[in-house]
XYZ file of C-alpha atoms in Angstrom:
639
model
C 0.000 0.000 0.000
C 2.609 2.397 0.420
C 3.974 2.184 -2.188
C 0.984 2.680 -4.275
C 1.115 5.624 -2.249
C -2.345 4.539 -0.181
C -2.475 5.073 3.482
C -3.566 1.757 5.626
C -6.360 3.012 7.930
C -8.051 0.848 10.706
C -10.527 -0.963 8.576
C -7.011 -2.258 6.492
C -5.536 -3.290 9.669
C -8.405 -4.750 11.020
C -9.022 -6.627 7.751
C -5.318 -7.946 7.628
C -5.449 -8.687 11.365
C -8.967 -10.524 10.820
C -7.282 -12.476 7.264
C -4.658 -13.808 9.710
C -6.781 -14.750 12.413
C -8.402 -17.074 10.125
C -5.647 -18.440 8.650
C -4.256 -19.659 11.859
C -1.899 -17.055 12.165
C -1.598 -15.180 15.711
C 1.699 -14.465 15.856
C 1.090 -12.190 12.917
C -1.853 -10.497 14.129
C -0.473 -9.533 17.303
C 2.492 -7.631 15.024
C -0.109 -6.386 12.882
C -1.240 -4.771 16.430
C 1.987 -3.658 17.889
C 2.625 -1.665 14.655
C -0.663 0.462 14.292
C 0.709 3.260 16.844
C 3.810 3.727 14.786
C 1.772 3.793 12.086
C -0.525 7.030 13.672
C -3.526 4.188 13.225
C -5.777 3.675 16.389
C -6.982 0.085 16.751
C -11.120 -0.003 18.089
C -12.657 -2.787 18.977
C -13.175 -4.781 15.430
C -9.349 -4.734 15.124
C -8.989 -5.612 18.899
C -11.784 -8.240 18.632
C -10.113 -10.222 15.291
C -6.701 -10.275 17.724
C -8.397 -11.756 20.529
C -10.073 -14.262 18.022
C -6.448 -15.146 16.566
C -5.195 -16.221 20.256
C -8.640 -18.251 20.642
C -7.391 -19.790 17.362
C -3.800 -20.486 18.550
C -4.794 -21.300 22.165
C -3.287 -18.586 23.532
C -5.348 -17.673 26.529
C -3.314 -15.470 28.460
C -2.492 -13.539 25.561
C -6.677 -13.160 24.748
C -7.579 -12.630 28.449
C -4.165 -9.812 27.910
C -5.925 -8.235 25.377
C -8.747 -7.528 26.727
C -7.451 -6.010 29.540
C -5.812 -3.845 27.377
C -8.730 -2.193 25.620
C -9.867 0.154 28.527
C -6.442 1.576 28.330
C -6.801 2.074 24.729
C -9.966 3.365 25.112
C -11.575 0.640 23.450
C -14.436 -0.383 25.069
C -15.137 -4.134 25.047
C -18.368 -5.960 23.075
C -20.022 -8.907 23.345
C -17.660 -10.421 20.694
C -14.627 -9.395 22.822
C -16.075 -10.869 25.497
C -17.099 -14.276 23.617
C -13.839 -14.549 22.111
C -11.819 -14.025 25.397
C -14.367 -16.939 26.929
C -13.678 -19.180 23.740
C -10.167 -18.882 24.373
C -10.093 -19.785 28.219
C -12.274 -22.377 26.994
C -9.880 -24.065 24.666
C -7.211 -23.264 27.074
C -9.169 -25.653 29.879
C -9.416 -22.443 31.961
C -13.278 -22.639 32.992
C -13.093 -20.914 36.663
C -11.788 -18.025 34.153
C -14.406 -17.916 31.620
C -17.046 -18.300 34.237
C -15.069 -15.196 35.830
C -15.348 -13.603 32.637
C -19.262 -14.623 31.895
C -19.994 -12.825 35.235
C -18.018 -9.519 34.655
C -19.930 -8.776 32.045
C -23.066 -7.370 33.396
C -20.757 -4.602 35.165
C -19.599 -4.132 32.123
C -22.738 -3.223 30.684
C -22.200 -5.726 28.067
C -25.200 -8.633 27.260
C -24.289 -12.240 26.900
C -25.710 -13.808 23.930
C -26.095 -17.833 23.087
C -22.409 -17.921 21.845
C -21.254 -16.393 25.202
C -23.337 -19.020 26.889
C -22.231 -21.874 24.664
C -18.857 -21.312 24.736
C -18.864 -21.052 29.035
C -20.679 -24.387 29.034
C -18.098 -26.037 26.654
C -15.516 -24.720 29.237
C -17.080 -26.804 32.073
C -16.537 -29.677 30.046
C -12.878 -30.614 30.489
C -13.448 -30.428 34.371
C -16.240 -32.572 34.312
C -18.603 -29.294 35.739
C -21.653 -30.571 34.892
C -23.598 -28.872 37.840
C -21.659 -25.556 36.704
C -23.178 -26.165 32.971
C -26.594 -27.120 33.599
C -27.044 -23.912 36.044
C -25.722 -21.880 32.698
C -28.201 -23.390 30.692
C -31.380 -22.607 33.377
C -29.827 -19.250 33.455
C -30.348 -17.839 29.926
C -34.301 -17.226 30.022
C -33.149 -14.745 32.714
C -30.571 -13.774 30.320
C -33.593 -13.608 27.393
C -31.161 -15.705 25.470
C -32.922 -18.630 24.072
C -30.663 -21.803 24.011
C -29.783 -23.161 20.425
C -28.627 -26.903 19.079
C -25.063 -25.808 20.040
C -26.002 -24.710 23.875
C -27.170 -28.189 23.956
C -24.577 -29.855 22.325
C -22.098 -28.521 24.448
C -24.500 -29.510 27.335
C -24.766 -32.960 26.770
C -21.360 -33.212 25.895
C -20.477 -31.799 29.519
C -22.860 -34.917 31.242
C -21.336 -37.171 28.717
C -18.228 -36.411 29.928
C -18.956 -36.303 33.984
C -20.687 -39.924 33.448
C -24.069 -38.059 33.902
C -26.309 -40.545 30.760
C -29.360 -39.725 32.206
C -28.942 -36.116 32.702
C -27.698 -36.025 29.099
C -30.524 -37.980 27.790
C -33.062 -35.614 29.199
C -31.351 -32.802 28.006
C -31.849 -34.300 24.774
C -35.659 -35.213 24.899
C -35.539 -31.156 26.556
C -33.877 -29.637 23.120
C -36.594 -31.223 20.797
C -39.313 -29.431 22.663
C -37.495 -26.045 22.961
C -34.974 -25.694 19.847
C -36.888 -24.823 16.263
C -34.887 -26.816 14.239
C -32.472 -29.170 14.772
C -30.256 -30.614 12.272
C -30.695 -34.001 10.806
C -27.341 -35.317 12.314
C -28.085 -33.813 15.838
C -29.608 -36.973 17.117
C -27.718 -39.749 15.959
C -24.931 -38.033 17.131
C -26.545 -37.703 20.631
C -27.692 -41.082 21.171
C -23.949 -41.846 20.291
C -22.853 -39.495 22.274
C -24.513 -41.368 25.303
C -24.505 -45.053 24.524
C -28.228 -45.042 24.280
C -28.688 -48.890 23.771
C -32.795 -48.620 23.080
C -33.174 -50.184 19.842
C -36.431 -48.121 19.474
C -34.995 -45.043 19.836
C -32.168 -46.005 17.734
C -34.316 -46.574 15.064
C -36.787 -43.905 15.422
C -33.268 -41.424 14.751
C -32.470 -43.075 11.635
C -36.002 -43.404 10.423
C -35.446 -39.808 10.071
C -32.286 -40.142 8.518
C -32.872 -41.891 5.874
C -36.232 -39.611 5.025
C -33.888 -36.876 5.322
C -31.251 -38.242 2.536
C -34.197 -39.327 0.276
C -35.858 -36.180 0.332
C -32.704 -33.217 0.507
C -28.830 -32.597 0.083
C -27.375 -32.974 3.175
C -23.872 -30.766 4.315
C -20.971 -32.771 4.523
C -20.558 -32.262 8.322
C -24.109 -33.351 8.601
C -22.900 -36.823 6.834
C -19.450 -37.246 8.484
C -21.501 -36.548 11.767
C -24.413 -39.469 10.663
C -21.486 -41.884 9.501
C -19.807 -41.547 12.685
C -22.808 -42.011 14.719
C -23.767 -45.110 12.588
C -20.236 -47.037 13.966
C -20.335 -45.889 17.331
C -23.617 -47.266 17.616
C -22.881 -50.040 15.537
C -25.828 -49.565 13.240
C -26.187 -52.401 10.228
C -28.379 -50.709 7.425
C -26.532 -51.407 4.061
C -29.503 -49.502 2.135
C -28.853 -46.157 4.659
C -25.152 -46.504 3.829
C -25.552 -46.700 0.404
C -27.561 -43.827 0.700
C -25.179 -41.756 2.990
C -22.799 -42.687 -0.063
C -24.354 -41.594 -2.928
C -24.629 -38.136 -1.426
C -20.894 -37.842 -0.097
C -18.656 -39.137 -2.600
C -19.420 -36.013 -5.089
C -18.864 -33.619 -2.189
C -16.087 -35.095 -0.912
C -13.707 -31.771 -2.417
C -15.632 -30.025 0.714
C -15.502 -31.879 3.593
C -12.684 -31.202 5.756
C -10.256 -33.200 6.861
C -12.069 -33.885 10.409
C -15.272 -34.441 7.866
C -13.456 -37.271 6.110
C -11.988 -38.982 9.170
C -15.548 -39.309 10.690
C -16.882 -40.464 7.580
C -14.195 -43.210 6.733
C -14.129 -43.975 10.686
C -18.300 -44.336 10.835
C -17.498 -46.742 7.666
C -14.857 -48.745 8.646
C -17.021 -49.403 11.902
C -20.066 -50.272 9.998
C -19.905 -51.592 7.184
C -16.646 -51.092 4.320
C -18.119 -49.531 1.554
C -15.081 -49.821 -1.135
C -16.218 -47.153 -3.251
C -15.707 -44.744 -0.649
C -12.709 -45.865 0.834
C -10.925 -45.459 -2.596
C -12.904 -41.988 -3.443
C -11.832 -40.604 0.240
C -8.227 -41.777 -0.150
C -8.251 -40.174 -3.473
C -8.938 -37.133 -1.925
C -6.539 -36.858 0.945
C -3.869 -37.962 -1.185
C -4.405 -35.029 -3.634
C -4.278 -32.937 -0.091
C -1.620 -34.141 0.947
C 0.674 -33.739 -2.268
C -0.162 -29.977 -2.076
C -0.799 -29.287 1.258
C 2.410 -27.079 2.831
C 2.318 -27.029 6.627
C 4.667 -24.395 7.003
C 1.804 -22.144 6.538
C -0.232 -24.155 9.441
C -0.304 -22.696 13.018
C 0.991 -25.408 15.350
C -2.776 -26.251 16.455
C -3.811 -26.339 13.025
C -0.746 -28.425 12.092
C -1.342 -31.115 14.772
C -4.811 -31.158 14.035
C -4.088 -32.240 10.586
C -1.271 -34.582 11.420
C -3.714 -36.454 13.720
C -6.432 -36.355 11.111
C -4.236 -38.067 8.288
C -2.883 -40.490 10.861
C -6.300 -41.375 11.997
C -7.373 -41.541 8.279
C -4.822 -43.865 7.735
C -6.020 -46.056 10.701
C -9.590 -46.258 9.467
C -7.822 -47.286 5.728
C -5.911 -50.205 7.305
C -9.212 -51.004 9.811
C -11.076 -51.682 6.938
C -8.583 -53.744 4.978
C -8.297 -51.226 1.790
C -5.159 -48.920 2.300
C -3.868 -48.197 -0.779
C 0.107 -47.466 -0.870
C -0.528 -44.209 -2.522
C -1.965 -42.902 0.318
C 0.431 -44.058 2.942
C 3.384 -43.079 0.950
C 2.437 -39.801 0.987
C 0.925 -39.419 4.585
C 4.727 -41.205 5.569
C 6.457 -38.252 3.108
C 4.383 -35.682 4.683
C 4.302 -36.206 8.460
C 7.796 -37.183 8.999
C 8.559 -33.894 6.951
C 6.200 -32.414 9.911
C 8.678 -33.934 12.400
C 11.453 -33.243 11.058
C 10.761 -29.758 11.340
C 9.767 -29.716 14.784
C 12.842 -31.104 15.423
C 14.892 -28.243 13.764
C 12.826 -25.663 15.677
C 13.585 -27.431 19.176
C 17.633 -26.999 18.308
C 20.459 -29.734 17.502
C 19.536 -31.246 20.704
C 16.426 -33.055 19.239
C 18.276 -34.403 16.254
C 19.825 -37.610 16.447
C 23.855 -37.692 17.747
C 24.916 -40.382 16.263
C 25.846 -41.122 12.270
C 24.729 -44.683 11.530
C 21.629 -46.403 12.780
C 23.225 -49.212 14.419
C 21.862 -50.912 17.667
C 23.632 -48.996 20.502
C 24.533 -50.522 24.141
C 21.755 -51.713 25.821
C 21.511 -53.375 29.106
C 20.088 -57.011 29.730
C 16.541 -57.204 31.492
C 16.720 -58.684 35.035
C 13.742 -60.912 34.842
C 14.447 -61.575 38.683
C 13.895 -58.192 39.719
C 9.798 -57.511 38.120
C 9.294 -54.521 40.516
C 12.471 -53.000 39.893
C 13.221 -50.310 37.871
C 12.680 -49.998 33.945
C 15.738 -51.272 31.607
C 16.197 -50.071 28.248
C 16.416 -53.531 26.064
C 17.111 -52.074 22.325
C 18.839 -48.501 21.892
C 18.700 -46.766 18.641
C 19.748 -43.689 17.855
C 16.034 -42.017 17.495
C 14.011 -44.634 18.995
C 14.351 -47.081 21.323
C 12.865 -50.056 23.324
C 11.832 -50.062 27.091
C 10.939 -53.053 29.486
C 8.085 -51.636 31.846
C 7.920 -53.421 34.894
C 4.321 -54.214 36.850
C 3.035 -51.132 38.783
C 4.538 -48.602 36.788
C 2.625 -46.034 34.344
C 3.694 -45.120 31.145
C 2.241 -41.615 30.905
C -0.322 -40.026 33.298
C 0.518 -39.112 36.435
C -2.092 -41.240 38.414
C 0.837 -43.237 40.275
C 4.267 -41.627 41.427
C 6.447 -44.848 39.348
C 5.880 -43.062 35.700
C 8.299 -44.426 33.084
C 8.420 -41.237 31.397
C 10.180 -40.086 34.690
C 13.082 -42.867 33.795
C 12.715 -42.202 30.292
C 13.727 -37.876 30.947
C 16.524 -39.102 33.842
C 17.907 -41.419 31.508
C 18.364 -39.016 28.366
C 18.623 -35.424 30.039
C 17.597 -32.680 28.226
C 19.179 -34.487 24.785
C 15.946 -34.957 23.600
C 12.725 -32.546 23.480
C 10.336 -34.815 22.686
C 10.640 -36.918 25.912
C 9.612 -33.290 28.241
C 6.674 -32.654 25.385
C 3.343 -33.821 27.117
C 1.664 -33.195 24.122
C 3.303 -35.598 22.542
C 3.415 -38.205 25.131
C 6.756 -37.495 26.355
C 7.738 -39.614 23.030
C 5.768 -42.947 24.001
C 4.058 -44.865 20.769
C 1.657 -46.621 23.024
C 0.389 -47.331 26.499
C 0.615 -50.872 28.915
C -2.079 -50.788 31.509
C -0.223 -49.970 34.915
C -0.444 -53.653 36.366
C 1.129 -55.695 33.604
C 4.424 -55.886 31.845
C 6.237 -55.803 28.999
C 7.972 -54.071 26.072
C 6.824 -50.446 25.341
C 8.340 -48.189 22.447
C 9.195 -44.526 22.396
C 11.109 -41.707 20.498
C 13.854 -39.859 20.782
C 13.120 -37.161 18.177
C 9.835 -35.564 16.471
C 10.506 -37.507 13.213
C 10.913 -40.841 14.633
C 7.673 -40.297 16.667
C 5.523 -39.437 14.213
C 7.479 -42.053 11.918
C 6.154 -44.780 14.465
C 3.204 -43.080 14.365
C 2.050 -44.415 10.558
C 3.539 -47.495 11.412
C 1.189 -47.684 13.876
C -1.771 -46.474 12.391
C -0.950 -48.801 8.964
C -0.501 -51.526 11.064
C 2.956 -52.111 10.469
C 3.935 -53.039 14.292
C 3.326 -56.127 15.805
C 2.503 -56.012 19.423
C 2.310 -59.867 20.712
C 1.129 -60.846 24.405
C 1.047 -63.988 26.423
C -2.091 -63.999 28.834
C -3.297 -66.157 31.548
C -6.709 -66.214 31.399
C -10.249 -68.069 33.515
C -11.557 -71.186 31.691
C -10.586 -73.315 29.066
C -10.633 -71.059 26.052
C -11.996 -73.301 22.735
C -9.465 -73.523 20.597
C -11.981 -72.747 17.472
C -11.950 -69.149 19.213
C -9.424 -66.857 16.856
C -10.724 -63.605 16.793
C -12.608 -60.869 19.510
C -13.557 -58.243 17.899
C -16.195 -56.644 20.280
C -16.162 -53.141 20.041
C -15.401 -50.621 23.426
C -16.160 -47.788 25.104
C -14.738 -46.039 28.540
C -15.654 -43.183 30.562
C -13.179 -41.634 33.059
C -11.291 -44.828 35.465
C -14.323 -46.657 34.889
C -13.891 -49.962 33.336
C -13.739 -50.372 29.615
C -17.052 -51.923 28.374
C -16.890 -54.367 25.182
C -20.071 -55.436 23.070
C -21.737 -53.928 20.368
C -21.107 -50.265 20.309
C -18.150 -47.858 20.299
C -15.046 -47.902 19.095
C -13.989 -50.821 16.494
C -11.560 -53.480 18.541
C -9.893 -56.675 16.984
C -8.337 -58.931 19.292
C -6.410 -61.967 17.489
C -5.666 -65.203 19.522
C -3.893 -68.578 19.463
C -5.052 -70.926 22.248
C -1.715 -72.236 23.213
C -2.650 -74.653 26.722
C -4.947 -75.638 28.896
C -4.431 -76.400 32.723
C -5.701 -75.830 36.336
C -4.368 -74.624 39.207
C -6.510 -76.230 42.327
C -10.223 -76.763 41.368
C -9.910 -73.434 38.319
C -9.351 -74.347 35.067
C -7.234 -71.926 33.222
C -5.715 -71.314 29.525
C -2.492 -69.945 28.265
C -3.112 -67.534 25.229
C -0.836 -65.897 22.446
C -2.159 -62.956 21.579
C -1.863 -60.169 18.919
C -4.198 -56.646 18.556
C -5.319 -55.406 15.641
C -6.118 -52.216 17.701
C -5.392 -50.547 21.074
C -8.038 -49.496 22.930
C -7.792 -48.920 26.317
C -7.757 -52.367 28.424
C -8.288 -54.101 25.303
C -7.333 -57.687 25.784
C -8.897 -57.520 29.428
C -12.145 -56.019 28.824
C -12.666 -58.672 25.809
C -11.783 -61.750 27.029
C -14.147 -60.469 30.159
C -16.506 -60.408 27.438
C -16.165 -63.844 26.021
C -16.237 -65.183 29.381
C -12.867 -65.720 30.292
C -11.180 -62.494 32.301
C -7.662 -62.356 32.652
C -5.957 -64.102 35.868
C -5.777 -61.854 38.944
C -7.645 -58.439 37.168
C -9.622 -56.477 39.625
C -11.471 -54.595 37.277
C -12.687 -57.461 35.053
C -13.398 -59.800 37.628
C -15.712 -60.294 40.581
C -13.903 -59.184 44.362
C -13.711 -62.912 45.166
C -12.517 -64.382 42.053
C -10.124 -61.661 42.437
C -8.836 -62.317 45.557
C -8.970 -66.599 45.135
C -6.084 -65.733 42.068
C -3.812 -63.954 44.300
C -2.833 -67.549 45.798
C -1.814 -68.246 41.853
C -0.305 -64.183 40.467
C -0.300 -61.482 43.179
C -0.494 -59.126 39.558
C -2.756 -59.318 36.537
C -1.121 -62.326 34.238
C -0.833 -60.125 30.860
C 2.948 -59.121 29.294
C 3.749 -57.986 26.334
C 6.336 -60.211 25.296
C 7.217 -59.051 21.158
C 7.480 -55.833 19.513
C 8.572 -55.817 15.792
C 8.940 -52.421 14.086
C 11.224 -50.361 11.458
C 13.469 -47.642 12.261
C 13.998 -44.294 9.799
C 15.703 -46.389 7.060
C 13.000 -49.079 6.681
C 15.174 -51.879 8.602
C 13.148 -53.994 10.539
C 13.568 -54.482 14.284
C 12.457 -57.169 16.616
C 12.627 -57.122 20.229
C 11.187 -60.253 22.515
C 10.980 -60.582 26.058
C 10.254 -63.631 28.298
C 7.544 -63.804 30.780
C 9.358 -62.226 34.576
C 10.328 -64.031 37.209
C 6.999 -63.412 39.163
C 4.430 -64.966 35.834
C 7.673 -67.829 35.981
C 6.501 -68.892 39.335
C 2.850 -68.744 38.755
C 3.321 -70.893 35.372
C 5.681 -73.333 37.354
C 2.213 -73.554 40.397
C -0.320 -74.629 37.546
C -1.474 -78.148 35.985
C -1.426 -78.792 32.503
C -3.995 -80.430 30.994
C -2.458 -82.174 28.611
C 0.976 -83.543 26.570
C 0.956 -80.279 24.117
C 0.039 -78.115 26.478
C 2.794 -78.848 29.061
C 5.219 -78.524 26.502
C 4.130 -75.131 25.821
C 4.147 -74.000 29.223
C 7.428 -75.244 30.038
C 8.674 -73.688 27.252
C 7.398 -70.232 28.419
C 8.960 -70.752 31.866
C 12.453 -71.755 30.305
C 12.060 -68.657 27.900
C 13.920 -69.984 25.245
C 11.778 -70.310 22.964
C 10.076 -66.956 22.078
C 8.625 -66.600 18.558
C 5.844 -64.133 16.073
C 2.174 -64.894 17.787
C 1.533 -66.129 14.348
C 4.328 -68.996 14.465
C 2.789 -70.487 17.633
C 0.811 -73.534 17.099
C -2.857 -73.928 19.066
C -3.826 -76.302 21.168
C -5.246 -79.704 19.690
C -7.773 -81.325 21.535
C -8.239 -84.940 21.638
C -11.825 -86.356 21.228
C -12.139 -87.009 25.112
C -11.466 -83.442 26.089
C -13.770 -82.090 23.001
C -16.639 -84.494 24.423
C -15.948 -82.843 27.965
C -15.563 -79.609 26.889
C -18.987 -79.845 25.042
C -20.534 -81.401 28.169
């Protein structure tokens, strides 16, 4: 503009400030800001309003709640949209007490709440669980003479989802249908999802609607993603809806968004594989991804998309139909992505070493199970860790946390491992009471390189189990799906998230009057508690699990384990040069001495369990032959 000899007024900063603001970028905005009073250009409150919006954006709280302090002093006097804004940002920030703060401030003010100020406070009680806090919000706008809107209730019900309040959420629901106009097609569905409503009436009632609704109109593509999403959780089998849902999202597929596609290709991988749109959807995101340049992405906008391709490669590979187009570039793109973080966290996050060798390591104690964690492969961007019973990989709920020995043991070498938003560089979790081999990274790229392994299956993750019963042999496959709330136990049937458990039935024996079964197993997934919330399912719980068992059963297998019989025994994975790594270990000394107290049933399976104990003889899950039953113990099985 200068040189075209034009003067940039308010309105042009305000614009420019607003432009960046929705392109993610709130670093510029603020210096947009800082240079209007050298510029003789006095910011009001649309130019003070877009910067506020730009740190909701980023997630930059204290900067928003900064700049709205600020505006008195300016003599900017702050709206309703300054206000909102400032309350969005605390509430993506997790900061409720201070958008509740803010909410009530603004009557002194003189300024009105409207239904996005109320919407946005009640999202904020969410992460706290505050659904007392949320509910009062929502009784309080008639005072207010703000009428509550599909969002307000959204946000609700999302609040008593998350607090474990069903029934509160499911009035709320039947409340919205009597007091909001019009609600959108995908509301309900993704309420009734939302809630694990298991009423097959009800269920049916929502997509009776539905699929009037995609006979009779266009739907948006958040509406469908939304619908398809709903329709897996729920674990809805309609072919004709599907093939409806279908036919009106493949041609829009150029506008959904990436969080659009993931929901759709999740809700179909859950449901029901529908080819056509697997390969249309991976058509698209690979044409994204060969453009897309994340150098121009904030960092929230960057890891949203990183987690969206990743969890768009996950539903590919769920559903048996990944093509190598698509993971070739999603590999290309977000190790680029980590690479790059690594460079902006200094030479201390890149790799110090010149070859990718295996480094020193030392050798497990498998005497010592409640000792400390040992480091059993060392590369020089990844490595392998032994987690011993009763410690937690990552979340603070016990004071043994192996990303405490994981930061003692490299220093500050490595950022990743201090990043909590990146797991402190763990791959994937082990549930605090069992053992076994766990991986992490050193570096950005290596994480997020593990990361599509992960998500195109490309890592094996092998367990040995003790488990109640004598499993059939004929059993090969769980694949129940799950769903968790808070520290409550994992619950596996028909709805929520898709699970695949994969097993080999490797003995049977008894120890006393209980009849037990030795079990290779492999996931397809990893849901939380996975392995011990299915076999709970298919009637045979895990040996000493006090979550998936009754109290006495519980305390009866103490005499046998005095900790839950589940280690993860074989990890197999590639490092940044595509070489393939396999790490193994046995069973501890404390699941030694519990194999060593029990019966086997038979020849084969004695064989097998003394082979465990000796440890020698550690293979793949899929190299392990299952048990063969004789006719007799067929006949008494049966009986």
């Amino acid at each position: 503009m200068p040189k075209a000899r034009l003067v940039p007024d308010k309105i042009t900063y305000s614009a420019a400030i607003s432009a960046c603001e929705k392109g993610g970028q709130w670093q510029q905005a603020l210096n947009l800001l800082s240079l209007m009073p050298e510029a003789r250009v006095v910011p009001n409150e649309i130019t003070y309003n877009a910067a506020i919006s730009a740190c909701e954006k980023g997630g930059q709280w204290q900067l928003a709640l900064n700049l709205l302090s600020l505006m008195p002093e300016a003599k900017v006097v702050p709206d309703e949209i300054s206000y909102n804004a400032a309350i969005s940002a605390c509430e993506k920030g997790g900061q409720w007490q201070l958008a509740l703060n803010l909410l009530s401030l603004m009557p002194d003010a003189r300024v009105g709440p409207n239904e996005i100020t109320y919407n946005a406070a009640i999202s904020a009680c969410e992460e706290a669980s505050q659904w007392q806090l949320a509910l009062n919000l929502l009784s309080l706008m008639p005072e207010a003479r703000v009428v509550p809107n599909e969002i307000t209730y959204n946000a609700a019900i999302n609040v008593c989802e998350r607090s474990q309040q069903l029934e509160r959420g499911l009035q709320l629901l039947w409340e919205s249908k009597e007091r909001v106009d019009s609600l959108s097609v995908a509301y309900f569905p993704w309420a009734l999802a939302r809630l694990s409503v298991h009423d097959p009436d009800i269920i049916s009632a929502a997509f009776d609607e539905v699929a009037l609704k995609l006979s009779a109109s266009q739907l948006a593509p958040q509406e469908l993603s939304i619908i398809a999403w709903a329709f897996g959780m729920l674990g809805i089998n309609n072919p004709t809806l599907l093939q409806a849902l279908v036919i009106q999202a493949v041609p829009q597929l150029q506008s959904f968004t990436m969080g659009d596609l993931l929901k759709l290709a999740w809700g179909s991988a859950a449901s029901g594989v529908d080819v056509e749109l697997f390969m249309a959807i991976q058509n698209e995101v690979t044409a994204r991804l060969e453009q897309v340049d994340l150098h121009h992405f904030s960092e929230l906008s960057r890891n949203a998309f990183l987690q969206e391709t990743l969890g768009l490669l996950w539903a590919s590979n769920f559903a048996g139909c990944c093509s190598n187009k698509l993971l070739a570039s999603a590999r290309l793109v977000i190790r680029q992505a980590g690479a790059s973080m690594d460079r902006a966290h200094g030479p201390s996050s890149l790799p110090a070493y010149e070859s990718f060798g295996e480094l020193p390591c030392t050798e497990a104690d498998l005497w010592q199970p409640d000792g400390k964690p040992q480091i059993i492969l060392d590369l020089p961007d990844r490595l392998a860790i032994f987690k011993p019973p009763g410690w937690e990989v990552h979340s603070q709920h016990t004071d043994l946390q192996l990303s405490s020995f994981l930061q003692a043991t490299l220093g500050k070498h490595f950022a990743i491992v201090h990043d909590e938003e990146h797991q402190c560089g763990f791959l994937h979790r082990l549930d605090l009471p069992s053992s076994g081999l766990v991986l992490a990274a050193k570096t950005y790229e290596a994480y997020y390189d593990l990361k599509v392994q992960l998500n195109a299956g490309e890592i094996a993750r092998d367990y040995v189990i003790l488990c109640h019963g004598w499993v059939r042999p004929s059993l090969k496959d769980i694949k129940a799906k799950v769903y968790w709330r808070g520290l409550l136990p994992t619950i596996a049937g028909d709805q929520g998230k898709p699970s695949w458990t994969r097993l080999k039935v490797t003995a049977h024996a008894w120890h006393r009057s209980t009849a037990l079964s030795l079990v290779a197993v492999r996931i397809a997934t990893g849901r939380r508690h996975q392995i011990r919330s299915h076999f709970s399912h298919v009637g045979h719980p895990t040996v000493c699990d006090g979550k998936y068992t009754a109290d006495a059963t519980f305390q009866s297998d103490q005499d046998l384990c005095a900790r839950n019989f589940l280690h993860r025994y074989r990890l197999t994975f590639k490092d940044l040069a595509g070489k393939d790594h396999e790490v193994m270990m046995p069973v501890p000394a404390d699941l030694m001495i519990s194999l060593q107290r029990v019966t086997a049933r038979d020849i084969q399976s004695a064989e097998t369990i003394r082979d465990w104990v000796d440890g020698n003889s550690l293979r793949s899950w899929q190299d392990y032959t299952p048990l063969i039953l004789d006719f007799g113990q067929k006949q008494a099985d049966t009986l």
